[in-house]
Short mmCIF file of C-alpha atoms and ligand atoms in Angstrom, two decimals:
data_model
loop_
_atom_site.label_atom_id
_atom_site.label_comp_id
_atom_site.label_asym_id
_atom_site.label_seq_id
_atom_site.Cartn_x
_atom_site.Cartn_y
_atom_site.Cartn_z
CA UNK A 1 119.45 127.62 144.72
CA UNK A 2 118.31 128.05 140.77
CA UNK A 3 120.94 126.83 138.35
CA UNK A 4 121.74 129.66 136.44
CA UNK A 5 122.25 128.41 132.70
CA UNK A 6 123.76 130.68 131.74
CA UNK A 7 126.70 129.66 133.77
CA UNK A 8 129.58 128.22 131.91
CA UNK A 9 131.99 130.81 131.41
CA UNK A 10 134.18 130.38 128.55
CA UNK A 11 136.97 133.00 128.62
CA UNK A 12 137.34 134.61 124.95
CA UNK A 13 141.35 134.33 126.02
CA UNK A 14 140.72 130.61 125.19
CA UNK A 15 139.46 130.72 121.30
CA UNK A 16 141.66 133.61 120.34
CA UNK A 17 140.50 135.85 117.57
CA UNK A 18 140.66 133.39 114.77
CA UNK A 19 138.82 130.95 117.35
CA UNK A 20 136.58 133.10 118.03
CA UNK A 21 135.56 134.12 114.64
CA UNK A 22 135.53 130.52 113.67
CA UNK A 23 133.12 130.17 116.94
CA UNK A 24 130.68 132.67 115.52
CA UNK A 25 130.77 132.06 111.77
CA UNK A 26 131.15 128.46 110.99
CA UNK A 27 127.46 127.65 111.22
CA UNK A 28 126.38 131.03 108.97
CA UNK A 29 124.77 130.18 105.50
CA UNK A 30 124.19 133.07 102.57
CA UNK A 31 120.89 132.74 100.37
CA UNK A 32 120.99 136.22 98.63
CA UNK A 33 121.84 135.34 94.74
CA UNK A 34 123.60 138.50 94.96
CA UNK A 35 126.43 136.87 97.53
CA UNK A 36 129.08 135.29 95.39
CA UNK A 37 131.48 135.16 98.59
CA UNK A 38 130.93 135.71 102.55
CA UNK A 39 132.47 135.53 105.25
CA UNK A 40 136.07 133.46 105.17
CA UNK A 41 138.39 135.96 102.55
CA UNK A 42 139.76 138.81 102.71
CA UNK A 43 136.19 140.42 101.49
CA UNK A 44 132.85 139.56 100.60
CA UNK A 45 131.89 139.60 96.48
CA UNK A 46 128.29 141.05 96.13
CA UNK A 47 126.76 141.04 92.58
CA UNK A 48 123.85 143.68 92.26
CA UNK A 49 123.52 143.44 88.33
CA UNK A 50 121.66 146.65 86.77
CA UNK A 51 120.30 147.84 90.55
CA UNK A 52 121.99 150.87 93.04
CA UNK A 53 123.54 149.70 95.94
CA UNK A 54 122.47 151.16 99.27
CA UNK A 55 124.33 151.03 102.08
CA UNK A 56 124.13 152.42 105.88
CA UNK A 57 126.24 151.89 109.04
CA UNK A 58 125.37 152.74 112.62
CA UNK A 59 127.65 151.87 115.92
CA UNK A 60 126.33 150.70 119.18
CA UNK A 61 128.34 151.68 122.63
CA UNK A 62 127.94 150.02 125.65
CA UNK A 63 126.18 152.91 128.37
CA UNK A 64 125.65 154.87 125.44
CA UNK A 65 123.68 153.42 123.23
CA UNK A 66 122.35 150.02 125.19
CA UNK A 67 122.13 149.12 129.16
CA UNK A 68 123.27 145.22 129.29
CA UNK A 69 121.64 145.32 132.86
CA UNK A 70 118.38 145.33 130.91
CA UNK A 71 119.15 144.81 127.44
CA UNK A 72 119.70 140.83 127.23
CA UNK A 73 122.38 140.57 124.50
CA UNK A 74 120.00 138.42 121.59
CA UNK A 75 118.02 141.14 121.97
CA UNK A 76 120.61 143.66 121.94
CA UNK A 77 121.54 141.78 118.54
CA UNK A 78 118.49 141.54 117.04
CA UNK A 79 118.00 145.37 117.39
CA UNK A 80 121.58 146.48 116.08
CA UNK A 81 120.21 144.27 112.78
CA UNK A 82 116.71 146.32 113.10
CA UNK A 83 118.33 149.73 113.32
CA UNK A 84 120.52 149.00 110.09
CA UNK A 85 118.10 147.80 108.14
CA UNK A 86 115.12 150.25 108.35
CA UNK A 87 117.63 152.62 107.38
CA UNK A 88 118.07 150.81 104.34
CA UNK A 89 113.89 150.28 103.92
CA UNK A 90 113.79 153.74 104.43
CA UNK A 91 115.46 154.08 101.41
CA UNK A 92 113.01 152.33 99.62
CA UNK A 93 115.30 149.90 98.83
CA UNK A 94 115.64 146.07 100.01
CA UNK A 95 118.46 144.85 102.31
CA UNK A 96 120.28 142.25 101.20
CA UNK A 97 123.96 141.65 103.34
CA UNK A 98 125.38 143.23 106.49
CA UNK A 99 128.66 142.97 107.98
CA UNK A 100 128.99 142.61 111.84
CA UNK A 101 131.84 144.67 113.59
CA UNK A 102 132.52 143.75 116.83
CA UNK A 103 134.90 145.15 120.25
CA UNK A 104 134.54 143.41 123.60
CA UNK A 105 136.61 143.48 126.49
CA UNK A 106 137.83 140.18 128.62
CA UNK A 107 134.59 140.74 130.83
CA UNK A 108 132.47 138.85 128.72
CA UNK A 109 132.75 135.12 128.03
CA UNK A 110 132.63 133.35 124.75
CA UNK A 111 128.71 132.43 125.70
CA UNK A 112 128.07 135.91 125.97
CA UNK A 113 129.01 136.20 122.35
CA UNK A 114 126.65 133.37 121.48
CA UNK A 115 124.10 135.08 122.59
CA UNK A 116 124.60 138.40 121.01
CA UNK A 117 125.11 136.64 117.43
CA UNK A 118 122.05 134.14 118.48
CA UNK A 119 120.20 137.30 118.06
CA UNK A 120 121.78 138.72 114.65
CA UNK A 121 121.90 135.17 113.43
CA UNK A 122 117.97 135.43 114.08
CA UNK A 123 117.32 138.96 112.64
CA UNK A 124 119.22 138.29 109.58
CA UNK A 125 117.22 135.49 108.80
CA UNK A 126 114.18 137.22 109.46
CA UNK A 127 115.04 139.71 107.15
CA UNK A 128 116.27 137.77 104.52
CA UNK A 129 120.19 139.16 104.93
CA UNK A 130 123.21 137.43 104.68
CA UNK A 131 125.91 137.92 106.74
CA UNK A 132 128.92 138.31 104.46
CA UNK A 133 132.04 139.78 106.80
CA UNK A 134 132.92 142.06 110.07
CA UNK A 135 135.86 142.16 112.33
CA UNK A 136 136.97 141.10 115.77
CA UNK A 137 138.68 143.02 117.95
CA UNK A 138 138.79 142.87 122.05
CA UNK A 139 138.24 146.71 123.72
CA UNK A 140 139.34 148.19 126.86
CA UNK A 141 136.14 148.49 128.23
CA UNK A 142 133.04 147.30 127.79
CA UNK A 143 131.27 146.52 124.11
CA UNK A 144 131.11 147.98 120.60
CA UNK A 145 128.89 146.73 118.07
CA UNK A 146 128.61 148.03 114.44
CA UNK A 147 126.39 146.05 111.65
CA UNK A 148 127.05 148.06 107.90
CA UNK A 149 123.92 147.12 105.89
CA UNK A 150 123.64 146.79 101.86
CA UNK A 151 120.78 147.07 100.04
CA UNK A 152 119.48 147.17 96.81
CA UNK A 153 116.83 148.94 94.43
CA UNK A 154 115.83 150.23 91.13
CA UNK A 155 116.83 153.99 90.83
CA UNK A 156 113.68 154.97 90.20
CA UNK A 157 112.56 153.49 93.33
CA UNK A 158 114.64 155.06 95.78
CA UNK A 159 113.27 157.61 98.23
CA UNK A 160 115.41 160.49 99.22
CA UNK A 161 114.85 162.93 102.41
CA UNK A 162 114.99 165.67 100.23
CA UNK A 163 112.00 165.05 97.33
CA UNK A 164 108.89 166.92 99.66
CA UNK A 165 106.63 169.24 98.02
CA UNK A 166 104.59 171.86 99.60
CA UNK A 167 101.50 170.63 99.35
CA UNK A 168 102.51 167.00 100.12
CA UNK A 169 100.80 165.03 102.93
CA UNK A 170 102.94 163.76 105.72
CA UNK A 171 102.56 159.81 106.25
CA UNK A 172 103.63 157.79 109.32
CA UNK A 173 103.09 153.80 109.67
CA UNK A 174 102.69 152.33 112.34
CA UNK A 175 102.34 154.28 116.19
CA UNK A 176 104.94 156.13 117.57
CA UNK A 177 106.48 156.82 121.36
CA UNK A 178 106.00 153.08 122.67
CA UNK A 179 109.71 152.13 122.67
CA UNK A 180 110.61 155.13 124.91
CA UNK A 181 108.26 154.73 127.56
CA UNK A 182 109.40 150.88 127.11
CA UNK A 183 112.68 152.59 128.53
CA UNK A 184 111.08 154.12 131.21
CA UNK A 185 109.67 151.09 132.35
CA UNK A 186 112.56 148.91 132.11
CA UNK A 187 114.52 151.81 133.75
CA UNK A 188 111.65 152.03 136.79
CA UNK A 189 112.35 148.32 137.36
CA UNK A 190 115.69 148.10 137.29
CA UNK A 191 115.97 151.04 140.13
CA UNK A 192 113.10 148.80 142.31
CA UNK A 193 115.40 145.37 141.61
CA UNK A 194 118.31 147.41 143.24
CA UNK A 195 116.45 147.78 146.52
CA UNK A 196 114.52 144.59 146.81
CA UNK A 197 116.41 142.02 144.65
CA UNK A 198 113.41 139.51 145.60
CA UNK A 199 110.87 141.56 143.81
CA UNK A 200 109.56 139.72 140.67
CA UNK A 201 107.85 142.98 138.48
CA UNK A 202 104.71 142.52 136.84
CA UNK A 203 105.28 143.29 133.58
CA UNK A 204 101.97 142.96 131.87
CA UNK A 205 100.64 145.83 131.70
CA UNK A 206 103.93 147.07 129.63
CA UNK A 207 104.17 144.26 127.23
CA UNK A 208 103.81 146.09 124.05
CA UNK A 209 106.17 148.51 125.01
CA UNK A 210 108.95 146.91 126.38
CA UNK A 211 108.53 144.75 123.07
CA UNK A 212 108.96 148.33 121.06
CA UNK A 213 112.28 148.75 123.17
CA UNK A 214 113.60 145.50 123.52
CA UNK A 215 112.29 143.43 119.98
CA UNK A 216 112.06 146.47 117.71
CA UNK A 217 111.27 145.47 114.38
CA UNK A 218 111.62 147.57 111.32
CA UNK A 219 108.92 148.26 108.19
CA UNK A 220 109.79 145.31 106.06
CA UNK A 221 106.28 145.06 104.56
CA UNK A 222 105.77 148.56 103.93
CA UNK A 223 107.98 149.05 100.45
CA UNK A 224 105.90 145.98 99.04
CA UNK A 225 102.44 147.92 100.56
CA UNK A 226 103.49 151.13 98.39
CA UNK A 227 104.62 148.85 95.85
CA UNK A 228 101.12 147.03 95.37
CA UNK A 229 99.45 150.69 95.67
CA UNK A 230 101.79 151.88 92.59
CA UNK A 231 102.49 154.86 95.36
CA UNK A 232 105.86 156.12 95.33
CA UNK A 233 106.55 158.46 98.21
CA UNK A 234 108.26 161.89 97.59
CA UNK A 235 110.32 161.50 100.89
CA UNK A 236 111.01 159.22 103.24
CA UNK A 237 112.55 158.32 106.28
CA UNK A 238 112.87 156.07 109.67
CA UNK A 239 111.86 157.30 113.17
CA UNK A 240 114.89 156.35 114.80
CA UNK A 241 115.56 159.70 116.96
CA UNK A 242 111.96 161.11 116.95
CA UNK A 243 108.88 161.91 114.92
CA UNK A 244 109.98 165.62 115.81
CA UNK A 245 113.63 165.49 114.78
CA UNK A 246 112.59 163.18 111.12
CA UNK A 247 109.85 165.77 110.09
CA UNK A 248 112.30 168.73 110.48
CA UNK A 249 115.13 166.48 108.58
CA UNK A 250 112.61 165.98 106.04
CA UNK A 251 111.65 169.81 105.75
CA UNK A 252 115.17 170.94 105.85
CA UNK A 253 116.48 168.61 103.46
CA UNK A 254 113.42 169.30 101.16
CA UNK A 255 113.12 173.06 101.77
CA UNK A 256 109.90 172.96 102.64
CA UNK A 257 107.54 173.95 105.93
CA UNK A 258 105.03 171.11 107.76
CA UNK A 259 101.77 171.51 110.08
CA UNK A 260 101.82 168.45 112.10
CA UNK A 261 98.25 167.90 114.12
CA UNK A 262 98.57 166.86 117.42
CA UNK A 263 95.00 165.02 117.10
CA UNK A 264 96.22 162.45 114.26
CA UNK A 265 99.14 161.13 116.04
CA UNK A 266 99.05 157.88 116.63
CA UNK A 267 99.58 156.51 119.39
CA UNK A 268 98.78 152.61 121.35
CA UNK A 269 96.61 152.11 123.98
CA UNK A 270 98.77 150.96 126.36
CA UNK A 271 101.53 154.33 125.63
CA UNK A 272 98.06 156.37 126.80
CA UNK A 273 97.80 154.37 130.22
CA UNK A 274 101.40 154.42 131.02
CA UNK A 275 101.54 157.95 130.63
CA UNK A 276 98.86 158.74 133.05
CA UNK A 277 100.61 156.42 135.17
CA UNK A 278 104.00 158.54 134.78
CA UNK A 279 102.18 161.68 135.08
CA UNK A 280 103.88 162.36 131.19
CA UNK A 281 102.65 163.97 128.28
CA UNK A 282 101.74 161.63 125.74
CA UNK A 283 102.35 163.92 122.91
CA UNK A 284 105.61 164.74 123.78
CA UNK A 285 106.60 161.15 124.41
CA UNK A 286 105.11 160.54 120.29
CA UNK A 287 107.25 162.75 119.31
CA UNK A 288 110.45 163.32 121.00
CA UNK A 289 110.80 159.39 121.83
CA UNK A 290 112.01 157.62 119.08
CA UNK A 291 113.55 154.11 118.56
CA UNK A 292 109.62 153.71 116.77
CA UNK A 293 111.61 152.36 113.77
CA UNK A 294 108.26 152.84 111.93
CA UNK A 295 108.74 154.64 108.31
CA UNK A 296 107.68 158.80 107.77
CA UNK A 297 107.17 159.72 104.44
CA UNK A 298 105.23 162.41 102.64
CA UNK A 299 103.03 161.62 99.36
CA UNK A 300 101.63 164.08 96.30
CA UNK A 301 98.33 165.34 97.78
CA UNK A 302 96.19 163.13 94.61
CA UNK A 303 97.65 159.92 95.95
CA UNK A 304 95.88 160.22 99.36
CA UNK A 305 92.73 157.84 98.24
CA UNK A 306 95.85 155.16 97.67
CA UNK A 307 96.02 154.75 101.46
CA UNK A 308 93.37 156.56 102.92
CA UNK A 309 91.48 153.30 103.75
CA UNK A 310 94.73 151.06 104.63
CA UNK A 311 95.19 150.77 108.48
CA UNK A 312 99.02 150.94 108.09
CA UNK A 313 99.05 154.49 107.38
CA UNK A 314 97.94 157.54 109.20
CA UNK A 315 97.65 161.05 107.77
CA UNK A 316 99.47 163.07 110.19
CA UNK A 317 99.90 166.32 108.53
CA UNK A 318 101.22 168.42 105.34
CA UNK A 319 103.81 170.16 103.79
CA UNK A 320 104.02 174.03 103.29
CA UNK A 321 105.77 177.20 102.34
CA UNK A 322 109.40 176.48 103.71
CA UNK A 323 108.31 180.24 104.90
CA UNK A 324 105.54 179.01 107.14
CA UNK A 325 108.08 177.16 109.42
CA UNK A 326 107.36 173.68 111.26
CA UNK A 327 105.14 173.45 113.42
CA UNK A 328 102.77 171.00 116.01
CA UNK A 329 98.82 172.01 115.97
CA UNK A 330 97.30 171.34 118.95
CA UNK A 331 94.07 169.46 120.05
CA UNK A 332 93.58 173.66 121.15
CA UNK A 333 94.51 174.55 117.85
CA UNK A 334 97.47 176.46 119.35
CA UNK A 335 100.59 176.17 116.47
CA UNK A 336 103.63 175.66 118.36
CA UNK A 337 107.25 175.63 116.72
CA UNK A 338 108.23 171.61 116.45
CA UNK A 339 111.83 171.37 118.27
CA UNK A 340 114.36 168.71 117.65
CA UNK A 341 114.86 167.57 121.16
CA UNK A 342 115.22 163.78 119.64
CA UNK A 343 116.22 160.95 121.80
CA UNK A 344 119.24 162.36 123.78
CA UNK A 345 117.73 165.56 124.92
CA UNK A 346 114.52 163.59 126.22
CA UNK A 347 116.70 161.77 128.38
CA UNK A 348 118.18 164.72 129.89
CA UNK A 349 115.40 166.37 130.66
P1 LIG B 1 141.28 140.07 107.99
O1 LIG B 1 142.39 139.92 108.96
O2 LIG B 1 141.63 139.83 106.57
O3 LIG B 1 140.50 141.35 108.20
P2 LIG B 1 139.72 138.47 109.70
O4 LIG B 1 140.59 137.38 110.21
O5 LIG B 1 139.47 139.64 110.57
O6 LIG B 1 140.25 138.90 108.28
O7 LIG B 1 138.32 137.86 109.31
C1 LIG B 1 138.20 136.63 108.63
C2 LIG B 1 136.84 136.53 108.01
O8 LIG B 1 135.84 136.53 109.03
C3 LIG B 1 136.50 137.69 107.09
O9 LIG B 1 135.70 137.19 106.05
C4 LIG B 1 135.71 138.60 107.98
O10 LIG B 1 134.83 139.41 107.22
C5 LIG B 1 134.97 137.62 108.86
N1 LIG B 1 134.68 138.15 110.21
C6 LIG B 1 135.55 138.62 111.13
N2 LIG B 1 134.93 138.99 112.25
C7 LIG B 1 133.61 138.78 112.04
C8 LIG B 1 132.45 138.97 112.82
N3 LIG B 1 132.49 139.50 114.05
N4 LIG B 1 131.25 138.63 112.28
C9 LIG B 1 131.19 138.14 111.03
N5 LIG B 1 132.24 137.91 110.25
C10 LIG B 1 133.45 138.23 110.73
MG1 LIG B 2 139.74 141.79 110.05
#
């Protein structure tokens, strides 16, 4: 028999919540000169002197947002960090604090806890954000996890969905669609580990994209990139539900149309294999996956020798006439209307 580690089980009935907070928080530090109090009062005091504060929340659900059966929870940590604060790059801006809002039931033990804040504990450094409050609770069923993220930048810094122009160019960093087929791996495996239990998967030939689903990271170097290139974008935003679903956010919000070309997508090696191997359509997996976390923005047309040469950017289309609609060019040069279908309705299909 293997020893599982993992085996002490602490019960959170034990610590109680004060315990339990103390548990979690007595060994977290703040750097940010902006933190004048965290965690330990009734709230934090943030001083952001002559800069705008951003801020952005998301919530996490247990079987709706994240699978613990393949989700370890430092992962599952590290991401709900990730999430929060490419929203707040997105922005333009620079994250600075989060609070960390927890709801667990009596199923999990005090070491499961460790873990989870293990991995914010590690995010947060890796970010450079301070941890300055949250709350405690216990839940009927299963886990809730919300992390509120503050930021800060200049005003004339900040990038809103809504600045596009119509002749714009449409930018996207990094490569798209890994993280979902990530999902489909880990979801392939965990089906074969119900029927033989003994089976040890190979995972190699996934690595990247199980890393895109499990250890997302977000754009951290990418305001400083634009920075350096004195390149503002017009609009900007993260790919958290789907190239598809950002690009029409972006058009709505900015009343404009887009030709995206199927050709310039990017996409990783290793999404192009996987796909065969699932018998899926890569380009629909680039842009209806999501959970990419990479940043899609759109520059004026005159700044495109600013990145043209810079292997974090690819040109994947341009604005239009909001008249002209949205739409996907094909390798076949066939235009076809770009749907929203985003994250959810993938998973239906
Ligand atoms: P209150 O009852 O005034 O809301 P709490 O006892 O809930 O205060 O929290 C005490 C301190 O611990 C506060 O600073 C709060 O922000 C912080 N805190 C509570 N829960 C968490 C958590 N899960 N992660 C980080 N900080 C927390
Ligand atoms: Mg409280």
């Amino acid at each position: 028999m293997i020893e599982d580690k993992n085996q002490q089980r602490t019960s959170l009935g034990n610590l109680g919540e004060f315990g339990l907070i103390e548990h979690l928080t007595h060994d977290i530090t703040t750097a940010q000169p902006g933190t004048l109090k965290g965690i330990g009062d009734d709230g934090a005091v943030l001083d952001f002197k002559d800069k705008k504060i951003v801020v952005s929340t998301d919530l996490l659900v247990e079987g709706v947002h994240f699978d613990l059966a393949y989700m370890p929870l430092k992962h599952l940590g590290y991401k709900a960090v990730v999430v929060n604060v490419s929203d707040i790059y997105a922005m333009n801006a620079k994250p600075t604090q989060i609070t960390v809002s927890i709801a667990v039931s009596n199923r999990f033990p005090v070491e499961a806890l460790d873990e989870l804040y293990d991995g914010i504990k590690l995010a947060a450094k890796s970010y450079g954000v301070d941890i300055v409050g949250g709350d405690t609770t216990s839940s009927q069923k299963g886990m809730i996890l919300s992390i509120t993220a503050l930021g800060e930048a200049n005003a004339e810094d900040i990038t809103y969905r809504s600045g596009a122009g119509e002749t714009d160019l449409l930018v996207v960093t990094g490569d798209v669609g890994a993280a979902y087929m990530g999902l489909k791996v880990l979801e392939r495996e965990k089906e074969v580990f119900v029927v033989n239990p003994q089976n040890q998967p190979d995972l190699d030939a996934y690595s990247y994209l199980i890393e895109r689903q499990l250890k997302p990271e977000a754009r951290q170097d990418i305001n400083g990139i634009l920075k350096a290139l004195e390149l503002k974008p017009t609009a900007m935003i993260d790919v958290s539900d789907g190239l598809s679903s950002e690009i029409i956010h972006l058009c709505r919000q900015s009343g404009v149309g887009c030709n995206l070309y199927e050709e310039k997508i990017p996409v990783d090696p290793q999404l192009i294999n996987v796909c065969e191997e699932f018998n899926i359509d890569i380009t629909t997996v680039a842009i209806n996956g999501g959970e990419d976390y990479e940043l899609l923005f759109t520059i004026a047309m005159e700044d495109f020798e600013k990145i043209k040469a810079n292997p974090n950017f690819t040109v994947i289309g341009h604005m239009t006439q909001e008249s002209e609609g949205i739409h996907l060019i094909t390798r076949a040069n066939t235009k076809i209307p770009l749907k929203a279908r985003g994250w959810n309705a993938l998973q239906e299909e």
